[in-house]
Coordinates of C-alpha atoms in Angstrom, one line a residue:
M28 CA -22.1 9.5 80.6
K29 CA -25.9 10.6 79.3
R30 CA -24.5 14.1 78.2
L31 CA -21.9 12.1 75.9
L32 CA -24.5 10.0 74.6
T33 CA -26.8 12.6 73.4
Y34 CA -24.1 13.5 70.8
F35 CA -25.1 9.8 69.2
K36 CA -28.8 10.5 69.0
F37 CA -30.1 11.0 65.5
N38 CA -33.3 11.8 64.0
K39 CA -34.8 10.0 61.1
T40 CA -33.3 11.9 58.5
E41 CA -29.8 12.2 59.8
Q42 CA -30.2 8.0 60.2
N43 CA -31.1 7.7 56.5
G44 CA -28.1 9.6 55.3
F45 CA -25.5 7.7 57.6
F46 CA -26.6 4.3 56.2
I47 CA -26.7 5.7 52.8
I48 CA -22.9 6.9 53.1
L49 CA -22.0 3.6 55.0
V50 CA -23.5 1.7 52.0
I51 CA -21.3 4.1 49.3
I52 CA -18.1 3.5 51.6
V53 CA -18.5 -0.2 51.7
L54 CA -19.2 -0.2 47.6
F55 CA -16.1 1.7 46.8
F56 CA -13.6 -0.3 48.8
T57 CA -15.3 -3.4 47.3
I58 CA -14.5 -2.1 43.9
Y59 CA -11.4 -0.9 44.7
A60 CA -10.4 -4.6 46.1
L61 CA -11.7 -6.0 42.6
L62 CA -9.7 -3.5 40.4
K63 CA -6.1 -3.9 42.4
T64 CA -6.7 -8.0 42.0
N65 CA -7.4 -7.7 38.5
T66 CA -4.4 -5.2 38.1
M67 CA -2.1 -7.6 40.0
D68 CA -3.2 -10.6 37.8
T69 CA -2.7 -9.0 34.6
I70 CA 1.2 -8.6 34.6
P71 CA 2.1 -12.0 35.2
N72 CA -0.5 -13.1 32.7
Q73 CA 1.4 -10.7 30.1
A74 CA 4.7 -11.8 31.1
K75 CA 3.6 -15.7 30.5
L76 CA 1.8 -15.0 27.0
F77 CA 5.2 -13.2 26.0
E78 CA 7.6 -15.7 27.1
Q79 CA 5.7 -18.2 25.6
S80 CA 5.3 -16.4 22.4
F81 CA 9.4 -15.9 22.3
H82 CA 9.7 -19.4 23.1
D83 CA 7.5 -20.3 19.9
S84 CA 9.3 -18.0 17.6
L85 CA 12.3 -19.9 18.3
E86 CA 11.2 -22.8 17.7
L87 CA 9.7 -21.7 14.5
S88 CA 12.9 -20.2 13.3
S89 CA 14.7 -23.0 13.9
S90 CA 12.3 -25.4 12.0
T91 CA 11.9 -22.8 8.8
K92 CA 16.0 -22.8 9.2
K93 CA 16.2 -26.5 9.3
E94 CA 14.0 -26.9 6.4
V95 CA 15.4 -24.3 3.8
E96 CA 18.6 -26.0 4.3
N97 CA 17.6 -29.5 3.3
A98 CA 15.7 -27.6 0.0
A99 CA 19.1 -26.5 -1.0
H100 CA 20.7 -29.8 -1.0
L101 CA 17.7 -31.6 -3.3
T102 CA 18.9 -32.7 -6.7
N103 CA 17.6 -31.8 -10.1
N104 CA 15.5 -35.2 -10.4
E105 CA 13.1 -33.7 -7.3
S106 CA 11.9 -31.3 -10.0
E107 CA 9.4 -34.2 -10.4
F108 CA 8.1 -33.7 -7.0
S109 CA 4.5 -33.4 -6.7
V110 CA 2.2 -31.8 -4.1
N111 CA 0.7 -34.4 -1.2
P112 CA 0.1 -34.0 2.4
N113 CA 2.8 -35.6 3.5
N114 CA 5.0 -32.9 2.3
I115 CA 3.7 -30.2 4.4
L116 CA 6.3 -28.9 7.3
D117 CA 5.5 -28.8 10.6
E118 CA 4.4 -25.3 10.8
G119 CA 1.7 -26.5 8.6
K120 CA 2.0 -23.3 6.0
L121 CA 5.0 -24.3 3.7
F122 CA 5.3 -27.3 1.3
Y123 CA 6.8 -28.2 -2.1
F124 CA 4.7 -27.3 -4.9
D125 CA 3.9 -26.8 -8.4
P126 CA 2.6 -23.5 -9.0
N127 CA 0.9 -24.8 -12.4
G128 CA -2.7 -25.7 -11.4
L129 CA -2.2 -25.3 -7.8
P130 CA -5.6 -25.7 -6.2
H131 CA -7.1 -22.4 -4.6
A132 CA -7.0 -24.2 -1.0
D133 CA -3.3 -25.2 -1.6
W134 CA -2.3 -21.6 -2.2
H135 CA -4.4 -20.7 0.8
K136 CA -2.1 -23.0 2.7
L137 CA 1.1 -21.1 1.6
G138 CA -0.3 -17.9 3.0
L139 CA -1.7 -15.9 -0.3
S140 CA -4.7 -13.7 0.2
D141 CA -8.0 -14.5 -1.9
K142 CA -6.8 -11.4 -3.8
Q143 CA -3.3 -12.7 -4.8
I144 CA -4.8 -15.8 -5.6
A145 CA -7.4 -14.5 -8.0
V146 CA -4.5 -12.8 -10.0
L147 CA -2.7 -16.1 -10.5
K148 CA -5.5 -17.7 -11.3
N149 CA -6.6 -15.3 -14.0
Y150 CA -3.2 -16.0 -15.5
E151 CA -4.0 -19.6 -16.0
N152 CA -7.2 -18.9 -17.2
K153 CA -5.8 -16.8 -20.0
G154 CA -3.6 -19.7 -20.7
G155 CA -0.5 -18.8 -18.8
R156 CA 2.2 -21.1 -17.4
F157 CA 4.8 -21.2 -14.8
K158 CA 8.0 -22.5 -16.7
Q159 CA 10.8 -21.9 -14.2
K160 CA 10.9 -20.3 -10.7
T161 CA 11.2 -16.8 -11.6
D162 CA 8.0 -16.6 -13.9
L163 CA 5.8 -16.8 -10.7
K164 CA 7.8 -13.2 -9.5
K165 CA 6.4 -11.5 -12.7
I166 CA 2.8 -11.7 -11.4
Y167 CA 2.2 -8.5 -9.7
S168 CA 0.6 -10.0 -6.6
I169 CA 3.9 -11.7 -5.8
N170 CA 6.2 -9.3 -3.9
D171 CA 9.7 -9.7 -3.5
R172 CA 9.2 -11.0 0.3
L173 CA 6.5 -13.4 -0.5
Y174 CA 8.7 -14.9 -3.0
R175 CA 11.8 -15.2 -1.5
R176 CA 9.8 -17.2 1.1
L177 CA 8.2 -19.4 -1.6
E178 CA 11.2 -20.2 -4.0
P179 CA 12.8 -22.7 -1.8
Y180 CA 9.8 -24.8 -2.2
I181 CA 8.7 -24.3 -5.8
R182 CA 9.1 -27.6 -7.9
I183 CA 8.1 -26.9 -11.6
K184 CA 7.6 -30.1 -13.8
A185 CA 9.0 -30.7 -17.0
I186 CA 6.8 -30.0 -20.0
P187 CA 7.0 -32.8 -22.4
D188 CA 8.2 -31.9 -26.0
T189 CA 4.8 -32.1 -27.6
A190 CA 3.6 -30.0 -25.0
I191 CA 5.8 -27.1 -25.7
T192 CA 5.6 -27.5 -29.5
K193 CA 1.5 -27.2 -28.9
E194 CA 2.2 -24.3 -26.6
Q195 CA 4.5 -22.5 -29.3
R196 CA 1.9 -22.7 -31.6
R197 CA -1.0 -21.5 -29.4
T198 CA -2.3 -17.6 -30.1
P199 CA -0.6 -14.9 -28.3
L200 CA -2.4 -14.0 -25.0
L201 CA -2.5 -10.8 -22.9
Y202 CA 0.2 -12.0 -20.5
D203 CA 2.5 -12.5 -23.8
K204 CA 1.5 -8.7 -25.0
F205 CA 2.6 -7.4 -21.8
E206 CA 6.1 -8.9 -22.0
R207 CA 6.8 -7.5 -25.4
N208 CA 5.1 -4.1 -24.5
T209 CA 7.7 -3.7 -21.7
A210 CA 10.5 -3.0 -24.1
E211 CA 8.4 0.0 -25.6
L212 CA 8.3 3.2 -24.1
I213 CA 5.0 5.0 -23.6
D214 CA 4.8 8.6 -24.1
I215 CA 2.8 9.8 -21.2
N216 CA 1.3 13.1 -23.0
S217 CA 0.2 11.3 -26.0
C218 CA -0.9 7.5 -24.8
D219 CA -4.4 6.3 -24.2
T220 CA -5.6 4.1 -21.3
T221 CA -5.1 0.9 -23.4
A222 CA -1.3 1.6 -23.6
L223 CA -1.2 2.3 -19.8
M224 CA -3.1 -0.9 -18.9
T225 CA -0.1 -2.7 -20.7
L226 CA 2.3 -1.6 -17.6
K227 CA 2.3 -3.6 -14.9
G228 CA 0.3 -2.3 -11.8
I229 CA -1.8 -0.3 -13.9
G230 CA -5.6 -1.4 -14.4
S231 CA -8.4 0.5 -16.1
V232 CA -9.1 2.8 -13.0
L233 CA -5.6 4.1 -12.4
S234 CA -5.1 4.8 -16.5
K235 CA -8.1 6.6 -16.5
R236 CA -7.3 8.5 -13.3
I237 CA -3.5 9.2 -14.7
L238 CA -5.1 10.6 -17.7
K239 CA -7.4 12.8 -15.8
Y240 CA -4.9 14.6 -13.8
K241 CA -2.8 15.2 -16.9
D242 CA -5.8 17.0 -18.3
V243 CA -6.1 18.9 -15.0
L244 CA -2.6 19.7 -15.1
G245 CA -2.4 20.9 -18.6
G246 CA 0.0 17.9 -19.3
F247 CA 3.3 16.0 -17.9
Y248 CA 6.5 17.7 -17.9
R249 CA 8.3 15.1 -15.7
I250 CA 7.5 11.7 -15.2
E251 CA 7.7 12.2 -11.5
Q252 CA 4.7 13.8 -11.7
L253 CA 2.9 10.4 -11.7
K254 CA 3.8 10.3 -7.9
E255 CA 1.1 12.8 -7.4
V256 CA -1.8 10.7 -9.0
Y257 CA -4.0 9.2 -6.4
G258 CA -3.6 5.7 -6.0
V259 CA -0.3 5.3 -7.4
P260 CA 2.1 4.2 -4.7
A261 CA 5.8 4.3 -5.1
E262 CA 5.8 0.5 -5.7
T263 CA 3.7 0.9 -8.7
Y264 CA 5.9 4.2 -10.0
D265 CA 8.9 2.0 -9.5
L266 CA 7.5 -0.5 -12.1
I267 CA 6.4 1.6 -14.7
K268 CA 8.7 4.5 -14.5
D269 CA 11.7 2.8 -16.8
H270 CA 8.7 2.4 -19.6
I271 CA 7.4 5.8 -19.6
I272 CA 8.9 9.3 -21.1
V273 CA 7.8 12.7 -21.9
S274 CA 8.8 13.2 -25.6
S275 CA 8.2 16.4 -26.3
L276 CA 6.6 19.7 -24.1
D277 CA 4.7 21.3 -27.2
G278 CA 1.8 19.8 -26.2
I279 CA 1.5 21.4 -22.6
K280 CA -1.1 23.8 -22.0
K281 CA 0.0 27.3 -20.9
I282 CA -1.6 29.9 -18.9
N283 CA -1.2 33.4 -19.9
I284 CA -0.6 35.1 -16.3
N285 CA -1.2 38.5 -17.3
K286 CA -4.7 37.8 -18.8
V287 CA -6.1 34.7 -16.5
D288 CA -8.4 35.8 -13.6
A289 CA -8.1 33.9 -9.8
T290 CA -10.9 31.6 -10.8
S291 CA -9.6 30.2 -13.7
L292 CA -5.9 30.1 -12.1
A293 CA -7.0 28.6 -8.8
K294 CA -8.3 25.5 -10.9
H295 CA -4.6 24.1 -11.4
P296 CA -3.4 21.9 -9.2
Y297 CA -0.6 23.6 -7.8
L298 CA -2.0 26.7 -6.8
S299 CA -4.6 27.2 -4.1
G300 CA -7.6 29.8 -4.3
K301 CA -5.8 31.9 -2.0
D302 CA -2.5 32.0 -3.9
A303 CA -4.1 32.8 -7.2
K304 CA -5.8 35.8 -5.5
L305 CA -2.7 37.0 -4.4
I306 CA -1.1 36.6 -7.6
I307 CA -3.7 38.5 -9.5
N308 CA -4.2 41.2 -6.9
Y309 CA -0.4 41.9 -7.2
R310 CA -0.6 42.0 -11.1
D311 CA -3.7 44.5 -10.7
Q312 CA -1.3 46.8 -8.2
H313 CA 2.0 46.6 -9.5
G314 CA 1.3 46.1 -13.4
N315 CA 2.0 42.9 -15.8
Y316 CA 4.7 40.2 -14.7
V317 CA 7.6 39.9 -17.0
N318 CA 9.0 36.7 -15.9
I319 CA 8.7 33.7 -13.6
E320 CA 11.1 35.7 -11.4
D321 CA 8.5 38.5 -10.8
L322 CA 6.4 35.8 -8.9
T323 CA 8.9 35.9 -6.1
K324 CA 8.0 39.3 -5.1
V325 CA 4.5 38.3 -4.4
G326 CA 6.0 37.0 -1.2
T327 CA 3.6 34.3 0.2
L328 CA 4.7 31.8 -2.8
S329 CA 7.4 29.1 -1.8
D330 CA 10.3 28.7 -4.4
L331 CA 9.0 25.2 -4.7
A332 CA 5.3 26.0 -5.5
I333 CA 7.1 28.6 -8.0
A334 CA 9.0 25.8 -10.0
K335 CA 6.5 23.8 -10.2
I336 CA 3.7 26.2 -11.8
A337 CA 6.6 27.5 -14.2
P338 CA 6.4 25.6 -17.1
Y339 CA 2.3 26.0 -17.1
L340 CA 3.0 30.2 -17.5
I341 CA 3.7 32.3 -20.1
F342 CA 4.3 36.4 -19.6
E343 CA 2.7 37.7 -22.8
N344 CA 1.7 41.5 -22.1
D345 CA -2.3 42.0 -22.0
S346 CA -3.2 44.2 -24.5
R347 CA -5.8 45.9 -22.4

């Protein structure tokens, strides 16, 4: 027995090491137990949240549907309806309103951002007025989805005859100029920033950026090239594409492919520095290019890249 006990005798260093290992083991099991408890609690909590949000969405959808159905049966006399707290729906967001002179806070309740409200107020400050529901849709900060949401609740008060007469005599404002200019086609290669700013969605910054890109390109040969301008999203392009033309290609700046150097050629947006060097190296090794088809012999240029750069190239022989 004494011999067996000798195996359980430890010196001072061994005792300290054993104590430290024991503490580490206890901490490990404690942390593991806590993590396991938290993980188990998370799942039922998430399930409860999901179930609650699902039921809330069903109730909200049902409430909204009933209000829209009620709005559809309103008579023409209700066009005199004014905004007041009693008209606010249960969801606290949509209510019947006249967009003319609507306070900033009420636009907020309808779900509009400060930027959208600023555009509306700017229109009003310049003398603009909404005469019918669809006028609200003409404001570029009001997208189709937002308009469809607000449309059933728009109630525009009738304007007295005296007010109409006064409005007809007022000086035409910027918004009126925009409405007239939409029927005029703008030549993208000869217009200035003022003309571009009459287009819906184009401001001073974007108009300058378009003209700068035109200069870098050497001129536009298709209106689709506007999509390449930084800051022109698909929505803006769709708004302006029917009001822009390229009337002539005579003003496009041409690059003589048989005289240009690699550095100058690389400045064009459609060619990289590597592409420009390969084009010039091939010309130096095999002689001048005769036509656009010769560029296919370079090998590294894609058909798309060649098609895009083609309108900007000429193939006059080098006189050297």
